[in-house]
PDB file of C-alpha atoms and ligand atoms in Angstrom:
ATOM      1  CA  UNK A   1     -79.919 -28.754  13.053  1.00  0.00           C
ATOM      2  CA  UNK A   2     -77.565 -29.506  10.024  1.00  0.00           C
ATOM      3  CA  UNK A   3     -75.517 -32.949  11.014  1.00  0.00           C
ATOM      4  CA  UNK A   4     -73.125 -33.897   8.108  1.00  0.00           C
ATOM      5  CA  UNK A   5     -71.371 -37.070   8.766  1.00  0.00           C
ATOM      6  CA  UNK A   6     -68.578 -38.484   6.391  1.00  0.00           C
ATOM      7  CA  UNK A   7     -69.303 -37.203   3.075  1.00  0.00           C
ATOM      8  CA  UNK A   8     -67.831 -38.254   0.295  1.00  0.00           C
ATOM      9  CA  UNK A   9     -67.771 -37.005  -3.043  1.00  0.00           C
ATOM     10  CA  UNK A  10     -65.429 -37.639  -6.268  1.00  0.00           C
ATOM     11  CA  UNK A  11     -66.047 -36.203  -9.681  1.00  0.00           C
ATOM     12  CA  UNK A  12     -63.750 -38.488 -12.253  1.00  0.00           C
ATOM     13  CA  UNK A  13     -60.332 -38.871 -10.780  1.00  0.00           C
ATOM     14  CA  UNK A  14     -60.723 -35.399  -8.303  1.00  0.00           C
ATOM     15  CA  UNK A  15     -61.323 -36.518  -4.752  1.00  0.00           C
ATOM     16  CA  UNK A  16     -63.691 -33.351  -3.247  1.00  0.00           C
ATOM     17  CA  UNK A  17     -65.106 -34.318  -0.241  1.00  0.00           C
ATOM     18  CA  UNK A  18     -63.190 -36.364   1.731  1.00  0.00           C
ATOM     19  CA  UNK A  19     -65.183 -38.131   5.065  1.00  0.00           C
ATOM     20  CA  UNK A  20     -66.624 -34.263   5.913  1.00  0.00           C
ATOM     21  CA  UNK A  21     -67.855 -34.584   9.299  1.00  0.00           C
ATOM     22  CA  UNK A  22     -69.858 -30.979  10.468  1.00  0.00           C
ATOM     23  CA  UNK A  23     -72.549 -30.009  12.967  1.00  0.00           C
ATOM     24  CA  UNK A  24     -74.419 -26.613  12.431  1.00  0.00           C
ATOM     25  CA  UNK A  25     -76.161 -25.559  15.103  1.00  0.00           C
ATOM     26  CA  UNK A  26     -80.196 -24.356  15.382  1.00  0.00           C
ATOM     27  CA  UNK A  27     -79.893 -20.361  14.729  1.00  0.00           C
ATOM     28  CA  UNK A  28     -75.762 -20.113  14.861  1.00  0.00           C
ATOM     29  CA  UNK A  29     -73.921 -18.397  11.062  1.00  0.00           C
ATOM     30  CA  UNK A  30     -71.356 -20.786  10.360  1.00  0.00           C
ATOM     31  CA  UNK A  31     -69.269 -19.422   8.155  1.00  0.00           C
ATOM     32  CA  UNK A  32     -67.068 -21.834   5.924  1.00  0.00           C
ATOM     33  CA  UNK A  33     -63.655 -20.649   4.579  1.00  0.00           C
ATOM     34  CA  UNK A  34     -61.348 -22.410   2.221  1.00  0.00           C
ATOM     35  CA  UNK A  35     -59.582 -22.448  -1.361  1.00  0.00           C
ATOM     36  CA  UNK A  36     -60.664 -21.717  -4.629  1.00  0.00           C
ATOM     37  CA  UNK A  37     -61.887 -25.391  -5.651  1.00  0.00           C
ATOM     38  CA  UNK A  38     -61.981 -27.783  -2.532  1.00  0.00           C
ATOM     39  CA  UNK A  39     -65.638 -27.755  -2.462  1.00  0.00           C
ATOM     40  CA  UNK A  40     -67.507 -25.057  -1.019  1.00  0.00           C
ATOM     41  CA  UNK A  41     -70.042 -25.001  -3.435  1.00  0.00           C
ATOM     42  CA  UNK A  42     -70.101 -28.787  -3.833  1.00  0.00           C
ATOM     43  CA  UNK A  43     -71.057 -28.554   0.229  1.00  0.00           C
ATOM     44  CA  UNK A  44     -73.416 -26.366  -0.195  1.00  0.00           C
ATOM     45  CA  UNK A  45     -75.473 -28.112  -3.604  1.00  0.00           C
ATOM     46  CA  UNK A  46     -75.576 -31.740  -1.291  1.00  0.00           C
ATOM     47  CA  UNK A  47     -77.350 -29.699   1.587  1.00  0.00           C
ATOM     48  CA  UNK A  48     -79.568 -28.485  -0.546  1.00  0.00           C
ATOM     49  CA  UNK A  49     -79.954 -32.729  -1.954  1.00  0.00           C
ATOM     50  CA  UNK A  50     -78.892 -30.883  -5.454  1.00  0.00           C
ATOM     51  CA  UNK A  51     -76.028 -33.338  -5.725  1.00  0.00           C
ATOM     52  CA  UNK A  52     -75.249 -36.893  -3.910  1.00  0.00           C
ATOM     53  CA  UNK A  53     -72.483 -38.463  -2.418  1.00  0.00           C
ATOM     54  CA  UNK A  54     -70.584 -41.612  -2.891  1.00  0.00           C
ATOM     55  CA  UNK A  55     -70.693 -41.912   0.804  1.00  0.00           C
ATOM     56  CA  UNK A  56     -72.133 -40.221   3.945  1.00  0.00           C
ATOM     57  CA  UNK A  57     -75.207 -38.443   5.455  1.00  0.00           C
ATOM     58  CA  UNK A  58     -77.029 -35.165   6.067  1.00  0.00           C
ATOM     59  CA  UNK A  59     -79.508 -35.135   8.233  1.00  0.00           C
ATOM     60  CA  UNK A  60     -81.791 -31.818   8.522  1.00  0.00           C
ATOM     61  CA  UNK A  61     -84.068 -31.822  11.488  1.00  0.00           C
ATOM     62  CA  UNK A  62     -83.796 -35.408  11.852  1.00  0.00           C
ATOM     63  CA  UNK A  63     -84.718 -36.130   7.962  1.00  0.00           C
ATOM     64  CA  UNK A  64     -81.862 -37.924   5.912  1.00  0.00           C
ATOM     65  CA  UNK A  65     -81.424 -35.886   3.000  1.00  0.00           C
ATOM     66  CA  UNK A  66     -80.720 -38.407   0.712  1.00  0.00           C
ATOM     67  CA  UNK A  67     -83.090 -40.625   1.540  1.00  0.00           C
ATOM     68  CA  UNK A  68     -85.932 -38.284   0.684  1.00  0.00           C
ATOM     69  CA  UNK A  69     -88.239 -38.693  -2.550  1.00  0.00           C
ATOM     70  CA  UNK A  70     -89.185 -35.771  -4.607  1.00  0.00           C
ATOM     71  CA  UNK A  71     -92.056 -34.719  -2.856  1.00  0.00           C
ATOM     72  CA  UNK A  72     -90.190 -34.664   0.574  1.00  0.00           C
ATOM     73  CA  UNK A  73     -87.195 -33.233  -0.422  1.00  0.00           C
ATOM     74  CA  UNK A  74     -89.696 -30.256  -2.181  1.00  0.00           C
ATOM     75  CA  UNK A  75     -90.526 -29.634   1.586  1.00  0.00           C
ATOM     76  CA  UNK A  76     -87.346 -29.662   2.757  1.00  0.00           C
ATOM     77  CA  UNK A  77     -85.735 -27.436   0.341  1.00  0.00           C
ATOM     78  CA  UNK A  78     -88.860 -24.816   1.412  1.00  0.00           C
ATOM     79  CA  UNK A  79     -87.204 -24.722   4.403  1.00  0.00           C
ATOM     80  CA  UNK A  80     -83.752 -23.672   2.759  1.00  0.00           C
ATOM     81  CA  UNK A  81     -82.937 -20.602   0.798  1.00  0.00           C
ATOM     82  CA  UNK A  82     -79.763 -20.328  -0.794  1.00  0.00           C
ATOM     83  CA  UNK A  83     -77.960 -17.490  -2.453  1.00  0.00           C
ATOM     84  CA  UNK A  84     -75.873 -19.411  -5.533  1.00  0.00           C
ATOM     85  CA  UNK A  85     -72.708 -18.239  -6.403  1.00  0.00           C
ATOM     86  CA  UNK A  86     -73.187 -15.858  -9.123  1.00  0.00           C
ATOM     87  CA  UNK A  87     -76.622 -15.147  -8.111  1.00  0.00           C
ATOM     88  CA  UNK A  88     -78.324 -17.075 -10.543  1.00  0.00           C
ATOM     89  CA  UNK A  89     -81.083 -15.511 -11.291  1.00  0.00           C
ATOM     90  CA  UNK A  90     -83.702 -16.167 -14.704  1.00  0.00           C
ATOM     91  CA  UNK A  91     -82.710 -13.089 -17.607  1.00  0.00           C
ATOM     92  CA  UNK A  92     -85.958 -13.879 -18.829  1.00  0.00           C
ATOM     93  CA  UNK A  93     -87.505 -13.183 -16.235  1.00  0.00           C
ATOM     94  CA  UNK A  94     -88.353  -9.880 -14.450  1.00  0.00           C
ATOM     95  CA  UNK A  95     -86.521  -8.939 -10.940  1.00  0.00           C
ATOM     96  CA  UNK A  96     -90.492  -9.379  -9.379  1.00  0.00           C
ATOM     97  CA  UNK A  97     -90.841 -12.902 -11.439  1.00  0.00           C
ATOM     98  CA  UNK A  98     -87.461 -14.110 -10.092  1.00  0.00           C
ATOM     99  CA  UNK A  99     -88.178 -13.179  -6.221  1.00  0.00           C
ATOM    100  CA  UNK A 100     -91.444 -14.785  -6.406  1.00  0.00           C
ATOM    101  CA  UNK A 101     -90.072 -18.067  -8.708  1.00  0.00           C
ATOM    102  CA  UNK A 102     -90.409 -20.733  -6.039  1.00  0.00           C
ATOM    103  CA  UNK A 103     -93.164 -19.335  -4.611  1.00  0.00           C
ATOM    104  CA  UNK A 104     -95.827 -19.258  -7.708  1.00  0.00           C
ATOM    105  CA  UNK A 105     -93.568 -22.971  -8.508  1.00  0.00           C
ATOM    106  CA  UNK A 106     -94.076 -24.748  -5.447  1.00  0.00           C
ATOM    107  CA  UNK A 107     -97.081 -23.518  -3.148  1.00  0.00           C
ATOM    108  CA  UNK A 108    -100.989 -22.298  -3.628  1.00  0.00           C
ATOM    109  CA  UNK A 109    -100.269 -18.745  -2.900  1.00  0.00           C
ATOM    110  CA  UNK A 110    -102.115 -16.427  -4.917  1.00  0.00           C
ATOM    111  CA  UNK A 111    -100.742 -14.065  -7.412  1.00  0.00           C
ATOM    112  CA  UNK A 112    -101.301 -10.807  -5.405  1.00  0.00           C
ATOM    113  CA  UNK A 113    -100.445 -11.952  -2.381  1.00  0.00           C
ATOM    114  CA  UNK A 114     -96.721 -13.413  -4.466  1.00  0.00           C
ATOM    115  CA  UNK A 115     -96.896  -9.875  -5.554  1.00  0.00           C
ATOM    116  CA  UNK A 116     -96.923  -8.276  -1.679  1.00  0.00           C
ATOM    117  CA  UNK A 117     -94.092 -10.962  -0.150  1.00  0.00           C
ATOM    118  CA  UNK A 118     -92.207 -10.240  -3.091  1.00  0.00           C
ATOM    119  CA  UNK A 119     -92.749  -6.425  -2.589  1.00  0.00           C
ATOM    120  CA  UNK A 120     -91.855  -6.908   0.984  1.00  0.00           C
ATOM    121  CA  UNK A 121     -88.524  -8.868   0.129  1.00  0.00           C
ATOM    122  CA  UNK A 122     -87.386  -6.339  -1.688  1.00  0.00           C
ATOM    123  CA  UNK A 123     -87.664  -3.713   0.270  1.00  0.00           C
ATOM    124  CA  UNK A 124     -85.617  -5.465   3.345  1.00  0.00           C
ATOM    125  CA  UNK A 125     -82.927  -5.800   0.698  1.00  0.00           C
ATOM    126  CA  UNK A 126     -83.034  -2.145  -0.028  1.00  0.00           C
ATOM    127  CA  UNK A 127     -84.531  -2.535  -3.424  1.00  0.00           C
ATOM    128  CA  UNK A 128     -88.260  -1.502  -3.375  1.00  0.00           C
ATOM    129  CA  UNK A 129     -89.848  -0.708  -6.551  1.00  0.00           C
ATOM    130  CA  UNK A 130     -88.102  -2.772  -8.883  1.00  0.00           C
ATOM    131  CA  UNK A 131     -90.138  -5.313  -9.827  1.00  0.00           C
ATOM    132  CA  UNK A 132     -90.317  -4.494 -13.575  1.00  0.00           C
ATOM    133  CA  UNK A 133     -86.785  -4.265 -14.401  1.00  0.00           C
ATOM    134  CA  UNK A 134     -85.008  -7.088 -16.112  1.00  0.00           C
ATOM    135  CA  UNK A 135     -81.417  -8.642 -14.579  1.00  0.00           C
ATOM    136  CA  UNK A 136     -79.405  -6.828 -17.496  1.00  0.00           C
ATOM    137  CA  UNK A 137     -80.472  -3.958 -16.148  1.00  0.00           C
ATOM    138  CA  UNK A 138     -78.824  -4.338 -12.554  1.00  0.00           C
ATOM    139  CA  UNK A 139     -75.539  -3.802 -11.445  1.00  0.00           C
ATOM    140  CA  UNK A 140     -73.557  -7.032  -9.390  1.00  0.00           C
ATOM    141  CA  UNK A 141     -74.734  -5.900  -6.074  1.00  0.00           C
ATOM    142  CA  UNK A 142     -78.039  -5.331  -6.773  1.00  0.00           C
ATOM    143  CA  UNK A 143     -78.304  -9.033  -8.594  1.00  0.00           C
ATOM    144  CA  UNK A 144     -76.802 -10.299  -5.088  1.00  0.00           C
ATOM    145  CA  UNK A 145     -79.564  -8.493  -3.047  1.00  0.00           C
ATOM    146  CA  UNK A 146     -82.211  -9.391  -5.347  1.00  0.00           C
ATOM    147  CA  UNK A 147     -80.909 -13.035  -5.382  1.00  0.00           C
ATOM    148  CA  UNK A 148     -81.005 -12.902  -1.456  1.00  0.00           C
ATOM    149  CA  UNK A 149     -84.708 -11.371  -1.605  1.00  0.00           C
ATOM    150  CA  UNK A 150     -85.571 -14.408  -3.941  1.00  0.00           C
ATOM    151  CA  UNK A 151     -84.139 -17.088  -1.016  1.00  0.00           C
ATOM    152  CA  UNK A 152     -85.773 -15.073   1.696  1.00  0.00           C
ATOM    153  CA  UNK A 153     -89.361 -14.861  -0.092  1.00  0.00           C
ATOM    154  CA  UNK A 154     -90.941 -18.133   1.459  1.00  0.00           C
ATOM    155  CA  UNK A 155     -88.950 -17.533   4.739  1.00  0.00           C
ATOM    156  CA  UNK A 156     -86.357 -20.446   5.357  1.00  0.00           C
ATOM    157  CA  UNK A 157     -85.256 -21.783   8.777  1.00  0.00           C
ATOM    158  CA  UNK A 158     -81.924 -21.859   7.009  1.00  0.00           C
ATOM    159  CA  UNK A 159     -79.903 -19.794   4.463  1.00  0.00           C
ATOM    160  CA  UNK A 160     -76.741 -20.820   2.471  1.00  0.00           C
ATOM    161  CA  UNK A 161     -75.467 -18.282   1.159  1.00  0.00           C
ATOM    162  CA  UNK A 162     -72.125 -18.910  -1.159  1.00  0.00           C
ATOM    163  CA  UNK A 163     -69.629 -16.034  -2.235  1.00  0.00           C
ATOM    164  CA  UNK A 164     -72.134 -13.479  -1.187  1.00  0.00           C
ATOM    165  CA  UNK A 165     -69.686 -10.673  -1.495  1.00  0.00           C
ATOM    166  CA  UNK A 166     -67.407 -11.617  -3.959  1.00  0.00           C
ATOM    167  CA  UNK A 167     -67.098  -9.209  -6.952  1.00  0.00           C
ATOM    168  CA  UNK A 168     -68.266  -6.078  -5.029  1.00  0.00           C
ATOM    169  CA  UNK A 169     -66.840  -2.686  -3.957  1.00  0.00           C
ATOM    170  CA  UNK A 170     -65.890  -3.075  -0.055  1.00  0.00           C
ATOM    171  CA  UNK A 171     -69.091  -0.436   0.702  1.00  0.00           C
ATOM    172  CA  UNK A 172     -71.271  -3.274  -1.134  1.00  0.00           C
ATOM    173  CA  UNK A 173     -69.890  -5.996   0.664  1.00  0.00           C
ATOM    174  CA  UNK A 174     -70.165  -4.659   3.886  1.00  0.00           C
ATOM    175  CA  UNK A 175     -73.858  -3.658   2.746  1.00  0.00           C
ATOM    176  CA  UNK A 176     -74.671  -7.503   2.287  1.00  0.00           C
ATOM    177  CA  UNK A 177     -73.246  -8.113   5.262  1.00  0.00           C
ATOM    178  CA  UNK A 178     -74.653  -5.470   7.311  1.00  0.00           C
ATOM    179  CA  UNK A 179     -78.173  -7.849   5.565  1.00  0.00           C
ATOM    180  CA  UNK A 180     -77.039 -10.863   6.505  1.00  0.00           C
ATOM    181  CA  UNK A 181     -76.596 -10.017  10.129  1.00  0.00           C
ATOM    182  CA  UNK A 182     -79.524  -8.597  10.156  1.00  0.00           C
ATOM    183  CA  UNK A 183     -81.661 -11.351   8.281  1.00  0.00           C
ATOM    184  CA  UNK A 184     -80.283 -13.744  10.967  1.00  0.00           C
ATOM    185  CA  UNK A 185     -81.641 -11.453  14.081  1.00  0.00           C
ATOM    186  CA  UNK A 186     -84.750 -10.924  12.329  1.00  0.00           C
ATOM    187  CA  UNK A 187     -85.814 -13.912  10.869  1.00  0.00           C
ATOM    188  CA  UNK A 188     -83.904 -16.170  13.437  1.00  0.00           C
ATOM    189  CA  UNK A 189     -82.397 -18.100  10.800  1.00  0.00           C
ATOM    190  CA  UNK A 190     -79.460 -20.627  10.360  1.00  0.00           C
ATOM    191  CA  UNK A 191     -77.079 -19.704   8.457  1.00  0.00           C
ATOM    192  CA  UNK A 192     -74.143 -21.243   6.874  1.00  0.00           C
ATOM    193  CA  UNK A 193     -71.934 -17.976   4.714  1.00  0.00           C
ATOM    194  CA  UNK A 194     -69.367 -19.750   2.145  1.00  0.00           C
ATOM    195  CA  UNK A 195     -66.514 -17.022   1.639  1.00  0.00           C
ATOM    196  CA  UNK A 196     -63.041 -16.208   0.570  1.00  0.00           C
ATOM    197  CA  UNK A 197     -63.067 -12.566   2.083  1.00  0.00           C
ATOM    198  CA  UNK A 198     -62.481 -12.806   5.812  1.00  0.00           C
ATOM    199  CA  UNK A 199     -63.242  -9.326   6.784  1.00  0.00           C
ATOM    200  CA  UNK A 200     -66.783 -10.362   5.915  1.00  0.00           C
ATOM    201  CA  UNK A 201     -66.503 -13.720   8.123  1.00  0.00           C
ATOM    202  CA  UNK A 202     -65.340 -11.704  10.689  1.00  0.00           C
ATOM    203  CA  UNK A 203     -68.232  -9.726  10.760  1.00  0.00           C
ATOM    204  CA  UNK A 204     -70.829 -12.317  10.513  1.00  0.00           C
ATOM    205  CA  UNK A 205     -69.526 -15.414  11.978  1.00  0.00           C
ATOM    206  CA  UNK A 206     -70.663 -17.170  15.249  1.00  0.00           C
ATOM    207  CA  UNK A 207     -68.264 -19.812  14.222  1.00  0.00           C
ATOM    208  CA  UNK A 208     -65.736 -20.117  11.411  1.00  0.00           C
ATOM    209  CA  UNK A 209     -64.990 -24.056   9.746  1.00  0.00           C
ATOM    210  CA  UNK A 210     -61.940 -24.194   7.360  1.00  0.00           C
ATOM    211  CA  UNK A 211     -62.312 -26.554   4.551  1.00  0.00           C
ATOM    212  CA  UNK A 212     -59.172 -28.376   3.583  1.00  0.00           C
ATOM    213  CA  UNK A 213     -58.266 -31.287   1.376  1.00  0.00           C
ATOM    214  CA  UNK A 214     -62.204 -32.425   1.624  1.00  0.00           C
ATOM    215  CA  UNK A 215     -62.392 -32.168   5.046  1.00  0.00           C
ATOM    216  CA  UNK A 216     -62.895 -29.509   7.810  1.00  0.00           C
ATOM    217  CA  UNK A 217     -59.354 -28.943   9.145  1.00  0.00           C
ATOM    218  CA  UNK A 218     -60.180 -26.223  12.512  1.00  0.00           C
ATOM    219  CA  UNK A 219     -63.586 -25.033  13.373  1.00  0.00           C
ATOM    220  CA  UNK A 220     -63.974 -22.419  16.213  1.00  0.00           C
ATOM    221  CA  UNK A 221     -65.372 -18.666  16.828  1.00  0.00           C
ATOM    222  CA  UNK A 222     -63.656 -15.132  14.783  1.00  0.00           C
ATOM    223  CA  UNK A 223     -61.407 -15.088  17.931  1.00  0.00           C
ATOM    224  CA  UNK A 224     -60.220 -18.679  18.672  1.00  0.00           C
ATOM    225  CA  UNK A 225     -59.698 -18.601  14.241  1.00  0.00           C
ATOM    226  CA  UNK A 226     -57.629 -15.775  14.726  1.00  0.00           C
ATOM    227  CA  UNK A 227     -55.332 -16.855  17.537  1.00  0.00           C
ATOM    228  CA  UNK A 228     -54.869 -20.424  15.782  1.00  0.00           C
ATOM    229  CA  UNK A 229     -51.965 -22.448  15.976  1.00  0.00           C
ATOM    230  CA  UNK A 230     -52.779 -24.578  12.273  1.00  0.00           C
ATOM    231  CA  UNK A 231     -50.775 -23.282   9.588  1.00  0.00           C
ATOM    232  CA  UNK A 232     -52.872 -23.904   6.789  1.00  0.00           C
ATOM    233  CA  UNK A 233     -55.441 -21.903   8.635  1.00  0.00           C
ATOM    234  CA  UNK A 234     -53.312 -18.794   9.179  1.00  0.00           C
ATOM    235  CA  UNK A 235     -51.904 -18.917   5.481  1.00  0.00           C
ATOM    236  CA  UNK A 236     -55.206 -18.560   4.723  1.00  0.00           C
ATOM    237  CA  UNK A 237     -56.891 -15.833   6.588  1.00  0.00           C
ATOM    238  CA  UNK A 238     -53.431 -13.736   6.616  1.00  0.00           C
ATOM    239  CA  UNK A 239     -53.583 -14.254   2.497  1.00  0.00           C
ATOM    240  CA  UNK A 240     -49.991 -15.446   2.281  1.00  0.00           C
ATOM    241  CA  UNK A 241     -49.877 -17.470  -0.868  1.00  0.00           C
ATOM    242  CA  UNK A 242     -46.783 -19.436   0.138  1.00  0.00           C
ATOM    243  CA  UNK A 243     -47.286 -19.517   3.727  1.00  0.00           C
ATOM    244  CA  UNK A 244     -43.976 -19.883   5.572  1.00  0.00           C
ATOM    245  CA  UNK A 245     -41.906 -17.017   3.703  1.00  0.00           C
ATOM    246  CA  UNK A 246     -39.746 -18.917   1.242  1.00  0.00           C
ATOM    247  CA  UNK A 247     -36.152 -18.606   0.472  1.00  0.00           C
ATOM    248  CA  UNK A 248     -36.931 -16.340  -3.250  1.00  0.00           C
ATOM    249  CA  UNK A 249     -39.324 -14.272  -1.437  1.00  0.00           C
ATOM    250  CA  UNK A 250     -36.526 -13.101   1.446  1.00  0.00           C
ATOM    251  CA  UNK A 251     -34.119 -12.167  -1.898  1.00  0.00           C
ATOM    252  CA  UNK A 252     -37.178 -10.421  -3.218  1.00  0.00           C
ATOM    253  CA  UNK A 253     -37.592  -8.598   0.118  1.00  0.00           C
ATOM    254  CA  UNK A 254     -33.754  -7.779  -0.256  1.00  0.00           C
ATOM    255  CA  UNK A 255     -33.467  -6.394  -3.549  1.00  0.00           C
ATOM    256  CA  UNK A 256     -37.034  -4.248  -3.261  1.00  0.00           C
ATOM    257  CA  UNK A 257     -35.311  -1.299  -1.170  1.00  0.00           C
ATOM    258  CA  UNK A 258     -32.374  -1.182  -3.858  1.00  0.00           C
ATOM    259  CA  UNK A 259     -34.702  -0.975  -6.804  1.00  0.00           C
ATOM    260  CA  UNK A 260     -36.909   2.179  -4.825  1.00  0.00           C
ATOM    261  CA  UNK A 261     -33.716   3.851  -4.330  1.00  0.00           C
ATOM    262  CA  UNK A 262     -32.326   3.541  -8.005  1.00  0.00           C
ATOM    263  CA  UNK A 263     -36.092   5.001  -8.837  1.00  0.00           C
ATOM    264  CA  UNK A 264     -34.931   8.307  -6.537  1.00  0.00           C
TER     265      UNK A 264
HETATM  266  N1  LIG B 301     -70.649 -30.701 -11.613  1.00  0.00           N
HETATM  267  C1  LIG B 301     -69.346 -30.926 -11.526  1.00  0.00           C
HETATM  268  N2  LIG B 301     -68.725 -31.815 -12.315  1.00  0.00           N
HETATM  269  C2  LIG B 301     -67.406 -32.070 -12.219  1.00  0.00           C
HETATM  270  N3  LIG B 301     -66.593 -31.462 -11.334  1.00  0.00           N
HETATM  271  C3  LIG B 301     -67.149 -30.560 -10.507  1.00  0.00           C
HETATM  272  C4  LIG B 301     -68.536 -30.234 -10.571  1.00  0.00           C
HETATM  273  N4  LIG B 301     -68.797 -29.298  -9.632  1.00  0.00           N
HETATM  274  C5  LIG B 301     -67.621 -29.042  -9.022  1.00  0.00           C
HETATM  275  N5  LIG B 301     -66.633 -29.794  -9.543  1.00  0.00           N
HETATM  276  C6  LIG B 301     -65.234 -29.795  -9.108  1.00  0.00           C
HETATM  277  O1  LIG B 301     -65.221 -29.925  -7.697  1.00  0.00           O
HETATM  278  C7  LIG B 301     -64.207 -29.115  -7.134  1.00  0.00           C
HETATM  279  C8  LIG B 301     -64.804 -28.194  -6.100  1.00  0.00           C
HETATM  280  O2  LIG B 301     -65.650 -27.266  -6.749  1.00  0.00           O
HETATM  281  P1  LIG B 301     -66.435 -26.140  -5.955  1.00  0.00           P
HETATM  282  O3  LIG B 301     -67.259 -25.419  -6.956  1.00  0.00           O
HETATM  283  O4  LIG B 301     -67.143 -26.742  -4.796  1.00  0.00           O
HETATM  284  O5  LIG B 301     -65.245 -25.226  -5.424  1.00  0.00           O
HETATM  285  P2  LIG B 301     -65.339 -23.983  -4.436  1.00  0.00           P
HETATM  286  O6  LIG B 301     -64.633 -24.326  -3.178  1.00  0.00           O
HETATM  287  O7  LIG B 301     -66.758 -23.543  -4.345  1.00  0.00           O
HETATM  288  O8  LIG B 301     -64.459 -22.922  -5.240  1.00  0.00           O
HETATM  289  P3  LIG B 301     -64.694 -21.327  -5.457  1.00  0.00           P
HETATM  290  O9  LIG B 301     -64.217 -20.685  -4.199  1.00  0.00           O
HETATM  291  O10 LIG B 301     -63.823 -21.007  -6.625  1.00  0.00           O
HETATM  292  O11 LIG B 301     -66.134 -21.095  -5.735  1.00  0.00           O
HETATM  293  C9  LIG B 301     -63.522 -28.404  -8.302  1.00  0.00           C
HETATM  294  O12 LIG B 301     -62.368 -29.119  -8.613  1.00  0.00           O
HETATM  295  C10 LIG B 301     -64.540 -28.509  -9.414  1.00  0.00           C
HETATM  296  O13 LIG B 301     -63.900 -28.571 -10.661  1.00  0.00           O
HETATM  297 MG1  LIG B 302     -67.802 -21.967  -5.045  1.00  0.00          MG
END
């Protein structure tokens, strides 16, 4: 469904994307792991034909998203909801005004019927009723649900969601994901889940891709991710920040049982 095929992308000097070759697959959750800063996000913004390449090509269902003018990438991005990092959402607007943005933006729908989707969206996020309430007013995981209500409210094929549990309390996160799982059997989506926190790609993955040095570096299900031979892959989803333990960190493992005994 989602071909990427040698993308390139430099801001200035910094080299991002690298010749990023990556297939997603009609109705799979892809989830895409990697450091703070190789380009996640800038991934995510060139599906979505919010930023170009130097070099390379998406194509969505056939259409090169590039290549599109205004009016067909519109159409396009109807089909794609994202969840931005940070949520994103309008402070000037209500929680009800931001759900229904793109929908009183972009199509004919009328304002009661915006009113009912939007009412509906809500309430599969576990958030019914709060329409009139302002984004000051919520707390971090309720800005993440009602961001993912606002990419769900005209029904995408696909959802990218990036960092959707970052920043919350480990009952929150496994809320959203509980959500995501459960957008994806109900609305039959495809779904491509940017995170750092691995319990939660664990949980949601069909397939895990590790982004390295602009390009993907292993791509395979929770299991064959877990049992991988590639080091940089392992440093990663063990958390090690030096990956091979290093000569000061054996010293450090040393001294630490001296130091809790001179405590006693
Ligand atoms: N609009 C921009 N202009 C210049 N540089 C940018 C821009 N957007 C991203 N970058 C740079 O591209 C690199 C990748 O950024 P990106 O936001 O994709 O990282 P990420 O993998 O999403 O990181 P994180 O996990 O922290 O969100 C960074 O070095 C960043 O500074
Ligand atoms: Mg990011």
């Amino acid at each position: 469904m989602i071909d990427i095929i040698d993308l390139y992308k430099m801001f200035e000097k910094n080299q991002v994307l690298c010749g990023l070759d990556l297939q997603v697959q009609t109705g799979e959750t892809l989830v895409i792991i990697g450091r703070s800063g190789c380009g996640k996000s800038v991934l995510l913004k060139h599906i979505m034909g919010l930023m170009y390449p130097e070099k390379g090509a998406i194509h969505i269902d056939d259409q090169d998203v590039f290549l599109l003018d205004t009016k067909a990438l519109n159409s396009l991005r109807l089909k794609i909801g994202m969840l931005f990092q940070g949520s994103a959402l309008f402070d000037s607007l209500t929680v009800g005004e931001n759900v229904g943005f793109f929908l009183s933006e972009h199509t004919h729908i009328n304002v009661d019927e915006i009113k009912d989707i939007v009412a509906e969206k809500l309430q599969m996020v576990g958030l019914e009723g709060i329409e009139n309430l302002k984004p000051a007013e919520l707390s971090g995981g309720m800005k993440k649900r009602v961001a993912l209500a606002r990419a769900i409210c005209y029904d995408p094929e696909i959802i990218l969601y990036d960092e959707p549990t970052t920043g919350l309390d480990p009952i929150m996160a496994d809320a959203i994901n509980d959500l995501i799982v459960e957008l994806h059997r109900k609305l039959k989506v495809t779904s491509i889940v940017v995170t750092h926190d691995m319990a939660s790609a664990y949980k949601v993955a069909d397939r895990i891709a590790m982004l390295y040095e602009g390009k993907i570096v292993e791509i395979g299900t929770p299991d064959e991710i877990k049992k991988t031979s590639n080091e940089i892959v392992q440093q990663f989803i063990t958390g090690s920040a030096e990956g091979p333990i290093t000569h000061n960190q054996k010293r450090y493992i040393k001294i630490k049982p001296n130091n809790k005994r001179m405590k006693k």
